[in-house]
Structure formats: C-alpha cells, structure tokens
Tab-separated table of C-alpha atoms in Angstrom:
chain	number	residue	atom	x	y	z
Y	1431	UNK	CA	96.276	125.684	62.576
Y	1432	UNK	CA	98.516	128.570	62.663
Y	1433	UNK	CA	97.109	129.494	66.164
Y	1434	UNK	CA	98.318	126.299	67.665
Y	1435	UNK	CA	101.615	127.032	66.382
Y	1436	UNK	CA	101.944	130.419	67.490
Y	1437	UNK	CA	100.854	129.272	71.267
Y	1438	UNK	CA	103.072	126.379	70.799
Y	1439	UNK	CA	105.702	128.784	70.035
Y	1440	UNK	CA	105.538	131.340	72.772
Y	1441	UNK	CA	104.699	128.686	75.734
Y	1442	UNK	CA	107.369	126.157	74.338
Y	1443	UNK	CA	110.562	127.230	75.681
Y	1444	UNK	CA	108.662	128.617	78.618
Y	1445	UNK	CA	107.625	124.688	79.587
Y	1446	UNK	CA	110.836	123.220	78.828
Y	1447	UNK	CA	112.908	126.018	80.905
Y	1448	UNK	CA	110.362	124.901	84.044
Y	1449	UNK	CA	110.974	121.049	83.392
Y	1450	UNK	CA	114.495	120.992	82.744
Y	1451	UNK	CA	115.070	123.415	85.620
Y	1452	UNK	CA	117.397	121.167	87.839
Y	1453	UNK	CA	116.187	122.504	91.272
Y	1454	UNK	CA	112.144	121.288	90.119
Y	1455	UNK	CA	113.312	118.506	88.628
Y	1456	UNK	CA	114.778	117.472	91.942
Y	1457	UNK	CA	112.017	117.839	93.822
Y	1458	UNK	CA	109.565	116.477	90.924
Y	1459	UNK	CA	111.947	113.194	90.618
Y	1460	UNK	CA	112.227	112.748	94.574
Y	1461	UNK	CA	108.547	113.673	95.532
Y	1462	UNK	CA	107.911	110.733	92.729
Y	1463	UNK	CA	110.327	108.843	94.621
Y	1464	UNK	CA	108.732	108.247	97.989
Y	1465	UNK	CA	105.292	107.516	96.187
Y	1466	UNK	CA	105.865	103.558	97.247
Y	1467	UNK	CA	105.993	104.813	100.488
Y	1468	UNK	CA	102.901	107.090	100.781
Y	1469	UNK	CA	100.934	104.441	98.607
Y	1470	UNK	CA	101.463	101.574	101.259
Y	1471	UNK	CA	101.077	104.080	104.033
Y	1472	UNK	CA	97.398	104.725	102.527
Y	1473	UNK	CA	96.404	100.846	102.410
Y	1474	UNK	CA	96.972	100.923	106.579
Y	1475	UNK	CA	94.423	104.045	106.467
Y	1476	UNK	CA	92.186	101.589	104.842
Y	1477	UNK	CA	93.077	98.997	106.932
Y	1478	UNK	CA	92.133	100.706	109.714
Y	1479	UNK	CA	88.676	102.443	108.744
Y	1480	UNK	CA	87.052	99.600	106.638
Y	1481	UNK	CA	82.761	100.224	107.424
Y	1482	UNK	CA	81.679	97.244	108.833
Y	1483	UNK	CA	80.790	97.329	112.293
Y	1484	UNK	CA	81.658	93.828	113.566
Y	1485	UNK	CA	85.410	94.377	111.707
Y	1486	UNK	CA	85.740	97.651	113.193
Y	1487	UNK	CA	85.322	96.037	116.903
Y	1488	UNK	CA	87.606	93.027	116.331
Y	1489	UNK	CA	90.286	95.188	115.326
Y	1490	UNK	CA	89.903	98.114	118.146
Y	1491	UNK	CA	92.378	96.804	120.739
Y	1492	UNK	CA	95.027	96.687	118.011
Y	1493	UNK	CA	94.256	100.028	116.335
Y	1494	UNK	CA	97.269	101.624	118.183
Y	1495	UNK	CA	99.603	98.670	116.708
Y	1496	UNK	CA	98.322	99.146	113.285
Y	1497	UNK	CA	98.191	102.616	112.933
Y	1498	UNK	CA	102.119	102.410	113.577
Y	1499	UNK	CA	102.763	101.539	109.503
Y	1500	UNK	CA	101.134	104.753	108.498
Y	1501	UNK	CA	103.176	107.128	111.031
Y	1502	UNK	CA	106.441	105.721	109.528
Y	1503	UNK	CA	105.345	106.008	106.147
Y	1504	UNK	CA	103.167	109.359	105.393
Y	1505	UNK	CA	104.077	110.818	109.039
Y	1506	UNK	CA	107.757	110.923	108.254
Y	1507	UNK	CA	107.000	111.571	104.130
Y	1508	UNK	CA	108.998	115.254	104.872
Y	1509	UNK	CA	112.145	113.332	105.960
Y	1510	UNK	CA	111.479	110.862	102.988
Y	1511	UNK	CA	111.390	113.512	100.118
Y	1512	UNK	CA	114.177	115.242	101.819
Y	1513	UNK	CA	117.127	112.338	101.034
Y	1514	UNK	CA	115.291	111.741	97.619
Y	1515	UNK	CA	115.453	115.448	96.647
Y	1516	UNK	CA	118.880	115.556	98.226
Y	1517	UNK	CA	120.435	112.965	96.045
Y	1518	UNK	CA	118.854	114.141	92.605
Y	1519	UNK	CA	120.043	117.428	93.154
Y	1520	UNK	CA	123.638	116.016	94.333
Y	1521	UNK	CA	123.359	113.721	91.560
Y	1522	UNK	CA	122.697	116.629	89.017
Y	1523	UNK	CA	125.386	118.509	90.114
Y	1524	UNK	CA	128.049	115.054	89.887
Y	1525	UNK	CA	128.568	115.033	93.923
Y	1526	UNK	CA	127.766	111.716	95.691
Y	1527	UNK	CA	124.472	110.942	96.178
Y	1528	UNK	CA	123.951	109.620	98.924
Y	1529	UNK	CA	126.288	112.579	100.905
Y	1530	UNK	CA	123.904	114.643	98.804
Y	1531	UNK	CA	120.864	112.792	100.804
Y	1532	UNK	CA	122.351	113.087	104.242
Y	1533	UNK	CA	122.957	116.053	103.719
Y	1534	UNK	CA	119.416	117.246	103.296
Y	1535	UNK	CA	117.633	114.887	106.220
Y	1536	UNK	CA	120.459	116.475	108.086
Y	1537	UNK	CA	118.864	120.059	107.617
Y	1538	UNK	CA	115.350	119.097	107.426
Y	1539	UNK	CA	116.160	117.617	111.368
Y	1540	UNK	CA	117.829	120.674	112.340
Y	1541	UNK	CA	114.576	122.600	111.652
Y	1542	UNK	CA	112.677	120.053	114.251
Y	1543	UNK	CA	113.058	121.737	118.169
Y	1544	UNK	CA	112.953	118.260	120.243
Y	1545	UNK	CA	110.459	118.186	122.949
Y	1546	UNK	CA	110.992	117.118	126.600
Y	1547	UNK	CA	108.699	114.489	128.388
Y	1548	UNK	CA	109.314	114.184	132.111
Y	1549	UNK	CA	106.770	110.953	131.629
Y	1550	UNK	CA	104.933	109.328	129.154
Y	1551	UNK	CA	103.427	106.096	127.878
Y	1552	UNK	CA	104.021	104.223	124.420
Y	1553	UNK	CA	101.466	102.596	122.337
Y	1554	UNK	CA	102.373	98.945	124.087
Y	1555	UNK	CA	102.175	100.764	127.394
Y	1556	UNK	CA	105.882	101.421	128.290
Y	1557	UNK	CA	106.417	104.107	129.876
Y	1558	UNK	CA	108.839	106.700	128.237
Y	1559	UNK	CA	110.898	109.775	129.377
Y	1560	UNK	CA	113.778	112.248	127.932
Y	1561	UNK	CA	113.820	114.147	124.622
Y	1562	UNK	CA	112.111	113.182	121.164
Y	1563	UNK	CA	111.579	113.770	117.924
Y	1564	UNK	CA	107.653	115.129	117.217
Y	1565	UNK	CA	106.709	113.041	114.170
Y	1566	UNK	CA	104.067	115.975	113.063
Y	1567	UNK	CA	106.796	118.224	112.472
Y	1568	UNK	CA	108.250	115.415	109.629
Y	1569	UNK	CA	104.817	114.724	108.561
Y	1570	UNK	CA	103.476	116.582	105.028
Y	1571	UNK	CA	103.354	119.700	107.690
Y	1572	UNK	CA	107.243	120.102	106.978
Y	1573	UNK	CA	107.062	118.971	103.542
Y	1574	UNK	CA	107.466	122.986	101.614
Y	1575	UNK	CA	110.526	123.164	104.790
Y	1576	UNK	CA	112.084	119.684	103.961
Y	1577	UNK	CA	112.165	121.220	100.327
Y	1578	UNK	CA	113.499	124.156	100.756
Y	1579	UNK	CA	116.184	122.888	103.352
Y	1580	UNK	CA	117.287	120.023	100.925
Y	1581	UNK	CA	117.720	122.253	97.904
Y	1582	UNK	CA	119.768	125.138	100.405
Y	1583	UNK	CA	121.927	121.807	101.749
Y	1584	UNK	CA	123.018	120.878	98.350
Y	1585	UNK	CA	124.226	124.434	97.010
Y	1586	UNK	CA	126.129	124.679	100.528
Y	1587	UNK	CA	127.831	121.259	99.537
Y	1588	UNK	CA	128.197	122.147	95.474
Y	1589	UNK	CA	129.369	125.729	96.914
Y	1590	UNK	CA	132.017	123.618	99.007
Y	1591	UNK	CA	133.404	121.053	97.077
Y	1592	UNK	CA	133.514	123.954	93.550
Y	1593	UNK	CA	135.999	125.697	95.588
Y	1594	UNK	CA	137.941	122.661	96.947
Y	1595	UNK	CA	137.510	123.102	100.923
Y	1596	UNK	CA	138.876	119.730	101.518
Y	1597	UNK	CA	140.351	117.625	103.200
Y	1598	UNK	CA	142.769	115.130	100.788
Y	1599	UNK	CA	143.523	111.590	102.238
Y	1600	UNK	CA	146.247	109.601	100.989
Y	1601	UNK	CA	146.357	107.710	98.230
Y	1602	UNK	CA	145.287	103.945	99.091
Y	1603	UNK	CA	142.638	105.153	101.553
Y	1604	UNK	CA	139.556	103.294	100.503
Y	1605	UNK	CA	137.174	105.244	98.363
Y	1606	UNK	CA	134.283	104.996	101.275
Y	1607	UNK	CA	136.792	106.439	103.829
Y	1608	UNK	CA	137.986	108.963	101.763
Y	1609	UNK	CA	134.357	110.222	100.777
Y	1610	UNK	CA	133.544	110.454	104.356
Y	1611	UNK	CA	136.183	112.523	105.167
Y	1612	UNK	CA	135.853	114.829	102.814
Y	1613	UNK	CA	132.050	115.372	103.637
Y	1614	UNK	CA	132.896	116.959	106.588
Y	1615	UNK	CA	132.898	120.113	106.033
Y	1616	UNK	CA	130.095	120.202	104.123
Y	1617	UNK	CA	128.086	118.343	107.181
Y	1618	UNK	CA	130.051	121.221	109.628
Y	1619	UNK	CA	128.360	124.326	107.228
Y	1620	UNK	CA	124.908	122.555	106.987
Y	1621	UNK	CA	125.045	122.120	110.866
Y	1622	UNK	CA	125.942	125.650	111.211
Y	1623	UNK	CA	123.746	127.117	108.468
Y	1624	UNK	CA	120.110	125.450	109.844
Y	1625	UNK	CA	121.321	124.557	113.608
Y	1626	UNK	CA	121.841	128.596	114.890
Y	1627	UNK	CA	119.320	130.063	113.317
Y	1628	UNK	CA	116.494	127.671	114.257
Y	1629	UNK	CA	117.690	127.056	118.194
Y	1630	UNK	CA	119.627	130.295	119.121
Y	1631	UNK	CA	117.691	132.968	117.179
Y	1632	UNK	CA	114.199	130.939	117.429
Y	1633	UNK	CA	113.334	131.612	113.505
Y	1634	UNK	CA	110.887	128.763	112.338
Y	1635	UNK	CA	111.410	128.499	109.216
Y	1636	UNK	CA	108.978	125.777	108.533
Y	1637	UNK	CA	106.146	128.314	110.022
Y	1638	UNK	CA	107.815	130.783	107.871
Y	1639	UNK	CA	107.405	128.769	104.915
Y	1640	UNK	CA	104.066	127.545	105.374
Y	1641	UNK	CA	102.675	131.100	106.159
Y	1642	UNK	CA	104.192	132.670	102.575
Y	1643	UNK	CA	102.940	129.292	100.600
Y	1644	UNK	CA	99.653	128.949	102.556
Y	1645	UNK	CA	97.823	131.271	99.910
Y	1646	UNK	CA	98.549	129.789	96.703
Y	1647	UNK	CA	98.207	125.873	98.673
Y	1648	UNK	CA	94.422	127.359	99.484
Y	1649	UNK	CA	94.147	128.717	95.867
Y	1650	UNK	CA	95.189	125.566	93.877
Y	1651	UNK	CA	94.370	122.537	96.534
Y	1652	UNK	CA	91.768	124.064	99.159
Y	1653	UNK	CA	88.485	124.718	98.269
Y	1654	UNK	CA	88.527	127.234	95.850
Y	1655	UNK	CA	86.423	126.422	92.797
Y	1656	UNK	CA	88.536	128.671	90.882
Y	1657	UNK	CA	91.978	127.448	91.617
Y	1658	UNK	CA	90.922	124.040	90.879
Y	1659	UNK	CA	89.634	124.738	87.533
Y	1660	UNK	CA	92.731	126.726	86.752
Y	1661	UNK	CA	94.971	123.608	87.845
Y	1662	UNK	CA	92.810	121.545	85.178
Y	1663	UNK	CA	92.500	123.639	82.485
Y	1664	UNK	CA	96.861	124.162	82.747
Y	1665	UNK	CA	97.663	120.656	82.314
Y	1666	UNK	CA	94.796	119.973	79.744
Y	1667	UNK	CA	96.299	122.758	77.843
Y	1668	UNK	CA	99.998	121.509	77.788
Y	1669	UNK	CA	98.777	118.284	76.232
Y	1670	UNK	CA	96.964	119.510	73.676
Y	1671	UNK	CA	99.808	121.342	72.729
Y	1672	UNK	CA	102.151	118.424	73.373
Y	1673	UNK	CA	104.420	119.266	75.998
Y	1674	UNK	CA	103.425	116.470	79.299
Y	1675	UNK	CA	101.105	118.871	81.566
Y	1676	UNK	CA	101.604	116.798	84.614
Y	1677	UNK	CA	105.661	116.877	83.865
Y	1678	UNK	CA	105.578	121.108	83.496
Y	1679	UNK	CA	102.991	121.722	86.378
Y	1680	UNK	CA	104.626	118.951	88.533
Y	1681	UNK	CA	107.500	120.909	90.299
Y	1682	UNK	CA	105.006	123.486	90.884
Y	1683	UNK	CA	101.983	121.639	91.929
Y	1684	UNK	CA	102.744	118.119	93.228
Y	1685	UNK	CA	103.952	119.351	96.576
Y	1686	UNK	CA	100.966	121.564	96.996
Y	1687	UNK	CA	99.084	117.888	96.098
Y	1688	UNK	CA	101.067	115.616	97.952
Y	1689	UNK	CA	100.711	117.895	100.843
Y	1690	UNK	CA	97.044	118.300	100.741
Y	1691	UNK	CA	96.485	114.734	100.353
Y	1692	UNK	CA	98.488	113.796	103.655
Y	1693	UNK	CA	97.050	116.541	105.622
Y	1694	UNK	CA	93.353	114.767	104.872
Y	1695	UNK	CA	95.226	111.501	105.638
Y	1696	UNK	CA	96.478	112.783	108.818
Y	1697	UNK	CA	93.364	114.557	109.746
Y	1698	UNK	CA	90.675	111.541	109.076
Y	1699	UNK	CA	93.038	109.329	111.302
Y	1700	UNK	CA	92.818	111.783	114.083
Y	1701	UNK	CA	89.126	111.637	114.048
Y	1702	UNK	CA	88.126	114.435	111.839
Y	1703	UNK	CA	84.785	113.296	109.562
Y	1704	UNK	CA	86.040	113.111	105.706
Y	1705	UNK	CA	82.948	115.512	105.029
Y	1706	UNK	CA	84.716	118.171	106.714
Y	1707	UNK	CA	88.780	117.985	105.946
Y	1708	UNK	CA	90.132	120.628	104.339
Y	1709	UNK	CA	91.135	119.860	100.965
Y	1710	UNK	CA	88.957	119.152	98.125
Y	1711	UNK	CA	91.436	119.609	94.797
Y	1712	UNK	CA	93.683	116.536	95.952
Y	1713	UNK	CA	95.877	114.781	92.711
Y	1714	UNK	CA	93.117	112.204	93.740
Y	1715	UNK	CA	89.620	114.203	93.006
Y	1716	UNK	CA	91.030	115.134	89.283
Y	1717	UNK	CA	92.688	111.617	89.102
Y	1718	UNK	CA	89.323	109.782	89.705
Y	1719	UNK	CA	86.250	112.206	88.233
Y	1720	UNK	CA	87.859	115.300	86.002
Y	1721	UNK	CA	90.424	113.045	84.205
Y	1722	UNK	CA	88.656	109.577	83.860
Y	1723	UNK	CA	91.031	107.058	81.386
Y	1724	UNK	CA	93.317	109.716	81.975
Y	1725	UNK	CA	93.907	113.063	81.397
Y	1726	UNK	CA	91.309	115.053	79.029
Y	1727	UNK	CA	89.034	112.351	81.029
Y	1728	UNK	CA	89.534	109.890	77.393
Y	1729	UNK	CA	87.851	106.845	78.610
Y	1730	UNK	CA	84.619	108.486	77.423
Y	1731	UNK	CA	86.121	109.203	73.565
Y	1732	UNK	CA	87.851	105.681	73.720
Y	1733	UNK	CA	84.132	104.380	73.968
Y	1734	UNK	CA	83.413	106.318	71.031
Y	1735	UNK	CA	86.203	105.299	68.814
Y	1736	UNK	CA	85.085	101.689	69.636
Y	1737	UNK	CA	81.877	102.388	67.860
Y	1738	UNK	CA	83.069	104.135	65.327
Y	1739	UNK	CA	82.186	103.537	61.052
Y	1740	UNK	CA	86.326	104.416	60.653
Y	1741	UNK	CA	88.172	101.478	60.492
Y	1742	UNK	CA	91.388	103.245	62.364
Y	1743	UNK	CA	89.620	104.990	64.934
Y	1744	UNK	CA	87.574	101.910	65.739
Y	1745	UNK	CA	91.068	99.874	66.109
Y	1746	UNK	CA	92.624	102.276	68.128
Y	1747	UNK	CA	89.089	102.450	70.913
Y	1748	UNK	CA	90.042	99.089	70.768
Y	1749	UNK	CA	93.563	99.177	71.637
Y	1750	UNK	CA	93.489	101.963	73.885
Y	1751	UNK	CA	90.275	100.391	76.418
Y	1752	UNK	CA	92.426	98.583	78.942
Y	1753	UNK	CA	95.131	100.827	79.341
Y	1754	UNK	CA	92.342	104.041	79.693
Y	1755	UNK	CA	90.433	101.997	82.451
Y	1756	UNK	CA	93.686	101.890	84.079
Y	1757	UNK	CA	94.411	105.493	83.503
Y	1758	UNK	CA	96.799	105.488	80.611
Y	1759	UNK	CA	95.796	107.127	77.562
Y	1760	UNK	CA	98.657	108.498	76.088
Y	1761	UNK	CA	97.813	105.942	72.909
Y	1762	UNK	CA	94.656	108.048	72.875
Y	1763	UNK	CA	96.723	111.749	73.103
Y	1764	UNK	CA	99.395	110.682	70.873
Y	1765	UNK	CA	97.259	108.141	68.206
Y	1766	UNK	CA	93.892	110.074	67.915
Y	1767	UNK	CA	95.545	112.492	67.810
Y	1768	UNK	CA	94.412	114.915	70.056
Y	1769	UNK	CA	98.000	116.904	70.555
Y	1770	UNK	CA	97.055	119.770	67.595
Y	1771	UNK	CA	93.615	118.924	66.916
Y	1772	UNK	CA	91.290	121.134	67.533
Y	1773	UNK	CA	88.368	119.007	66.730
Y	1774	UNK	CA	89.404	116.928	69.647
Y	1775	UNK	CA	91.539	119.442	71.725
Y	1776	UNK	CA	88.142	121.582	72.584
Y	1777	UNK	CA	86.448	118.701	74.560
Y	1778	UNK	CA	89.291	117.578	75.958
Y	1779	UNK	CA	89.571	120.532	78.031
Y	1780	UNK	CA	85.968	120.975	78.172
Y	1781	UNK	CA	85.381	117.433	79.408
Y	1782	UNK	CA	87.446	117.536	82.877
Y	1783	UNK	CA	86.209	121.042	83.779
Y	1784	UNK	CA	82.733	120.283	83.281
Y	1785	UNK	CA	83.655	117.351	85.721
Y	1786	UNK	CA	85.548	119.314	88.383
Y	1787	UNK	CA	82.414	121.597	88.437
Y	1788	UNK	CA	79.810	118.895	89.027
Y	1789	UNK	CA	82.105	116.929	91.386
Y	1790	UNK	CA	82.370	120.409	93.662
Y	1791	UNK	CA	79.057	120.850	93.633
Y	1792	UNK	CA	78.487	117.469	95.189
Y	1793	UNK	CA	81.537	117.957	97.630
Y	1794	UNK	CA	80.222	121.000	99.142
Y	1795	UNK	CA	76.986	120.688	99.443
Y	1796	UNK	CA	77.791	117.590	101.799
Y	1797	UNK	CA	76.468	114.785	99.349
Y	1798	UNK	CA	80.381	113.135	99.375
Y	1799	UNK	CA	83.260	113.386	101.158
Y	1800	UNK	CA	86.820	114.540	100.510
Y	1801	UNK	CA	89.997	112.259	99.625
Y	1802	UNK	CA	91.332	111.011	102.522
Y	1803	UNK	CA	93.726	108.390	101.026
Y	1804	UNK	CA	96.395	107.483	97.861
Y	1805	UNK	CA	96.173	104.674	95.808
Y	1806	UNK	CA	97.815	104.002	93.586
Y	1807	UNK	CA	96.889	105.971	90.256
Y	1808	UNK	CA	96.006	103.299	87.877
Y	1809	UNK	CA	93.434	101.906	90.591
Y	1810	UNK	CA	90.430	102.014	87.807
Y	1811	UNK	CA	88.267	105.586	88.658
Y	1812	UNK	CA	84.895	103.734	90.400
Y	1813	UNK	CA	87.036	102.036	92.512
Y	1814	UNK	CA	89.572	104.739	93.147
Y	1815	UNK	CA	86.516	106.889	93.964
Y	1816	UNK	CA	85.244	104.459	96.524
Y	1817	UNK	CA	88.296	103.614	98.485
Y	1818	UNK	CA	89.679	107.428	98.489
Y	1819	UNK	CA	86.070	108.210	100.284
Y	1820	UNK	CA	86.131	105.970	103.069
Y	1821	UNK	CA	83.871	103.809	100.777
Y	1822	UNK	CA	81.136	106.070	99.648
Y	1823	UNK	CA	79.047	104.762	97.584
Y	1824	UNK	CA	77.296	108.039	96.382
Y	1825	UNK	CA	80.911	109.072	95.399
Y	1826	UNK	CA	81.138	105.661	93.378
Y	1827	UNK	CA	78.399	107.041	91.606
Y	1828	UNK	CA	79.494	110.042	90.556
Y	1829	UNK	CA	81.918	108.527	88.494
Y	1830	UNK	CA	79.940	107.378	85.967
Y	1831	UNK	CA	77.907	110.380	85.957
Y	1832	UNK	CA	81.310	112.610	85.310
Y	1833	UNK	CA	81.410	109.313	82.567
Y	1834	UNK	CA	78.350	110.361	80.671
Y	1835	UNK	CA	79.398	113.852	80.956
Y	1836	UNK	CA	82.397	113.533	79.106
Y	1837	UNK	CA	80.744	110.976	76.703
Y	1838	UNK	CA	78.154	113.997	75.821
Y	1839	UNK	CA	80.360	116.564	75.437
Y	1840	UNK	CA	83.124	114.621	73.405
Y	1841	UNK	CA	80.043	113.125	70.816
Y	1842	UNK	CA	79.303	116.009	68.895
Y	1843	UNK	CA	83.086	116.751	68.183
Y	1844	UNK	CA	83.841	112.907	67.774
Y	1845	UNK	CA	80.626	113.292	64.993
Y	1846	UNK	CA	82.579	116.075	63.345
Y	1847	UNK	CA	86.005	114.347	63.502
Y	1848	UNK	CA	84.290	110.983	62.509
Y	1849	UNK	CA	82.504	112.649	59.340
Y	1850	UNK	CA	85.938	114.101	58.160
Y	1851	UNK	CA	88.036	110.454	58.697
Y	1852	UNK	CA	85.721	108.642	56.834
Y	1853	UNK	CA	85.807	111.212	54.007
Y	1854	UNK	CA	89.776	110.740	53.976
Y	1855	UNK	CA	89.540	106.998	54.335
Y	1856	UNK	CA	86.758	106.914	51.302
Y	1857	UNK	CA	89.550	108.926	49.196
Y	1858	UNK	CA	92.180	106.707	50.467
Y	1859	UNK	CA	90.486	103.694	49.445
Y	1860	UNK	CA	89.624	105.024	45.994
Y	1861	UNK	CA	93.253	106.140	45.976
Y	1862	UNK	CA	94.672	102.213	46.154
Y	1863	UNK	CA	91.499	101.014	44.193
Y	1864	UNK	CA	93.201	102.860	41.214
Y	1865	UNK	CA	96.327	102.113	41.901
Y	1866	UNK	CA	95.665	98.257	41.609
Y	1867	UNK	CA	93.785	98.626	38.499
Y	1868	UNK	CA	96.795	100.745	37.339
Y	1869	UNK	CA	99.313	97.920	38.240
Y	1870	UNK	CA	96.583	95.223	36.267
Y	1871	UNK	CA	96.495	96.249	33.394
C-alpha cells in the first residue's frame, strides 16, 4: 500500500505538530474538561421540555426555578472553559495552576461591560437593583473570547514570571502566602491588558472575535452541506491512517461544536422551535447518524463480522457489539483492522458521508429537527437521536435507516475482505495441519 504510506508520511508530522501544539491542547483538554458540566446542564433542558401535556402543566409554575441549573451550567460554560484552559496552559508552562485559572476568568470578566438596573424582579419575585453581570455574555456567545483571553492571560503571566518581576517573601512565609504575593503582578498586567481597552477605548473584543470566526463557524457547524461533509470526511481520514481524527481536528473544531450546540440549547429554551435553530452539524448529528458504533459509523460492519464464515472476524463482531452500541469501536479500528486497509478504509469513509447526506436532507426539508441538547456520547444512537430532538420520533427512525445504509455499503467490501481471510485462514490451517503431522511422525 505504498499510497497509504506516502499520505501517512506527508500528513504525519503535520497531525502531530497540531496535537502536540500546547496552546490547542489547552483548549482541547479544558473544553473536555467542563463536559460534566454542559452534560448535566442538558438533562435540565430535558427536564424542562419533556412532551406530555399533563407534565408540562404540573411543572409550569416552577419552570423559572428549574431552568436556574441550566443558566449556571451551559450559560456560564465561557467562564467554565476559561479556568480549565487557564490551568492547562499554566500547567504546561510549570506555573501554578490554579493562578494560571484565575488568571484567565479574570480576563474573560474584564471583557463583560456590567449593566445597570434602576429596578428589576428575580425569578422568586424579589425585586433587584444596582449593577450585574449579563449571563449571555458568559454563555457559549463568549466562548471563541474566553479562549482567546485565557491563552493571552497565560503568556502575560509566563512573560512575567520568565523574567522574574517579583516580589520575594521571606523565607518561612507559607508556600500559599508566598504564591499569592507573587501573583500580583501578573493579576496587575492582566487587569491592565483587558480592563482599558474594553471600558476606556470601547473595543469588543468578543464582537470582534465572533465577527472574524463567524465564517468558518457557518462553514463547518451551520448549515452548509459542504462544510459538514468536509468535517466528516477529515476525521474519517485521520483514522484510517491512524493518527485519532477527533484528537487532530479537536483544537480546531470542538469549540466551533461546543458552541453550536449551546447556542441551539440556549435558543430552544428561549422559545425558538428546534425545526428552525441554527445549527445543523452539531458533535451530536455526526455522533448519533454519520458515525453510528462510532466513528466510520462501525456498528453496521460489527454486525457483519458477527456473521461472518472467519473464525477471527466472527470473534471480534462479537467482542466489539457492546462497546459499538455504546459508541466505542476502537477494537473495531485497531482489531479489524481498518487503520491501512483499504478494503475496509473505503467504506468507512463512505459510510458516514452517505449518512450526513441523507440525515440533511431530512433536516432541511423540515421532516426532523435540529440538536438542541448534549448527552452524554455513549448514550446508544436511537436514543441519543430521540432525546437530542426534543423526542422525535421520525428522528429515532432515521437511525436505523443511516443503520442499513452503512450495513449496504460496508457488505460488498466486508464480501471482499471476508473472501481473502478465509483464504489466509484455509492456508493457516493447512500450515499447522502439517506441522503436527511433521512433529508425529
């Protein structure tokens, strides 16, 4: 396969320069971080939209109460990620970790103008007055500015400390003490650095941000057919050269997902239908119909392996069922094998495109809804599919049509494949065959 190689080759040190690069691995590690956090947020979603009438009634005077959960979960996510990305970048760099994650919600607040209410009204009816934080500007709205300002915070404190602007306590000060003080003029720069620009000169930098990222978040998450085959076909690709798609497109992509995601959250509890929010590529849409049993969308080849005449094949379908429903297949990738193979490599990028193109077609022609929540990822895919449509049943569906899909394009390579492991098992078999009458005689 000396094509392989050569691709392997050239794209190689390209994927391991993006996944090693400290900065994305910062952000990769903390957006991974705060997934507890969006995950629970996303059951109160549930909670609060579950279809059946007489439930929906019983729970109306408490909606307010309820919906409280989600708005300190997803609607702060931006000031979440920001300590987590914080303190893996500090960490990476050997500076204390948790000055490191200060640090950055420090910056990501000083992009946030306070607002002024002369009188107001909480959700229990108190009523309210003076200056406050907007939670929509720490919602995934500031998510690409909580990024950016935790990475800049960090190099302002590594940029500090490397040159030893400090200030020494004595010996016997306790270690806590002493790390406090000599934060401070780190804190003093960061202050500086995000606090004149944002309230003297008026520069929003999160509206800055979002304007220069908005084209490529509408090209890879909105509803642009092409971007979201692109996305697919990418991470497909890595695997089946062997290098962990989701851990090379990650830095670059999981921000543009995790954003997407909350903005359909946010939206759908405002009000807004799930037929018409905004994004249709979520993590979610390839997690549930393109890449079924995980990625390459396996659960349909681990079927096939079941069935199989080869004796290893047929052990490994067997092996590799229960972790594929829950969306593991790496035994699959790695046992198969798929990684270098073209026999198998072909559908397994073929599989979850055909899949994204079907599922699309259903999305916009009105006969599903978008994502509007996150699970967690190893939720099995009918089941994902229902919850993450405000329980649509036509979506539920789908799944096991994208199911057969794969299953029909995977068979006639799986035939192939098949045909060829039973002609090296046959030759293995008459390989030990003479080898015992050898050792007999």
């Amino acid at each position: 396969m000396p094509g392989f190689e050569t691709l392997v080759e050239k794209l190689l040190p390209v994927a391991n320069a993006i996944g090693n690069q400290r900065h994305m691995q910062a952000v990769r590690n903390g957006l991974i971080s705060i997934l507890p956090l969006t995950i629970v947020g996303s059951f109160f979603v549930i909670l609060l939209n579950i279809p059946i009438k007489g439930y929906m009634a019983f729970i109306a005077p408490w909606r307010d109460i309820l919906d409280v959960p989600f708005r300190f979960t997803v609607g702060l996510m931006s000031l979440y990620a920001a300590f987590t990305i914080g303190s893996f970048l500090g960490k990476s760099y050997k500076l204390n970790e948790m000055t490191s994650g200060l640090l950055a919600m420090l910056a990501t607040l000083l992009m946030v103008v306070p607002v002024n209410i002369t009188q107001g009204v909480t959700v229990t009816g108190e009523a309210v007055a003076g200056r406050y934080i907007p939670l929509t500007s720490l919602s995934s709205q500031g998510l690409f500015g909580a990024i950016i300002s935790s990475l800049v915070a960090i190099e302002i404190f590594r940029f500090i400390k490397t040159r030893n602007i400090d200030i020494t306590m004595p010996a016997g000060v306790p270690p806590v003490v002493a790390s406090s003080f000599s934060a401070l003029f780190p804190t003093l720069a960061v202050v500086l650095v995000f606090w004149i620009p944002r309230h003297f000169l008026n520069i929003d930098i999160n509206a800055l941000i979002s304007t220069l990222i908005m084209p490529l978040k509408g090209f890879m998450t909105g509803t642009n057919l092409f971007g979201g085959m692109v996305t697919q076909f990418m991470i497909d690709l890595f695997w089946v050269l062997g290098i962990h798609g989701h851990a090379v497109m990650g830095p670059l992509i999981r921000p543009l997902w995790d954003q997407a995601i909350m903005q359909n959250m946010e939206l759908f509890q405002s009000g807004v239908s799930a037929y018409e929010l905004p994004n249709i590529f979520t993590e979610q849409f390839f997690q549930w119909y393109a890449q079924m049993g995980g990625t390459g969308s396996t659960l349909a080849l681990v079927v096939l392996f079941i069935r199989s005449r080869v004796v290893y094949l047929k052990q490994l379908g067997k092996l590799s069922f229960i972790p594929g429903l829950f969306n593991i297949n790496e035994p699959m990738i790695f046992g198969a094998p798929i990684v270098m193979n073209p026999l198998l490599a072909i559908p397994f990028v073929l599989a979850p495109m055909a899949n994204t193109l079907v599922v699309y077609l259903f999305t916009v022609s009105g006969l599903i809804p978008r994502m509007m929540v996150k699970p967690p990822f190893t939720v099995p895919a009918p089941l994902g599919a229902l919850i993450t449509t405000n329980w649509n049943l036509i979506a539920c569906g789908l799944v096991f049509i994208c199911f057969f899909i794969s299953l029909a394009i995977y068979y006639p390579f799986f035939k192939v494949y098949e045909k060829k492991m039973l002609e090296t098992e046959r030759r293995q078999q008459e390989e030990n065959a003479r080898e015992v009458a050898q050792a007999t005689r």
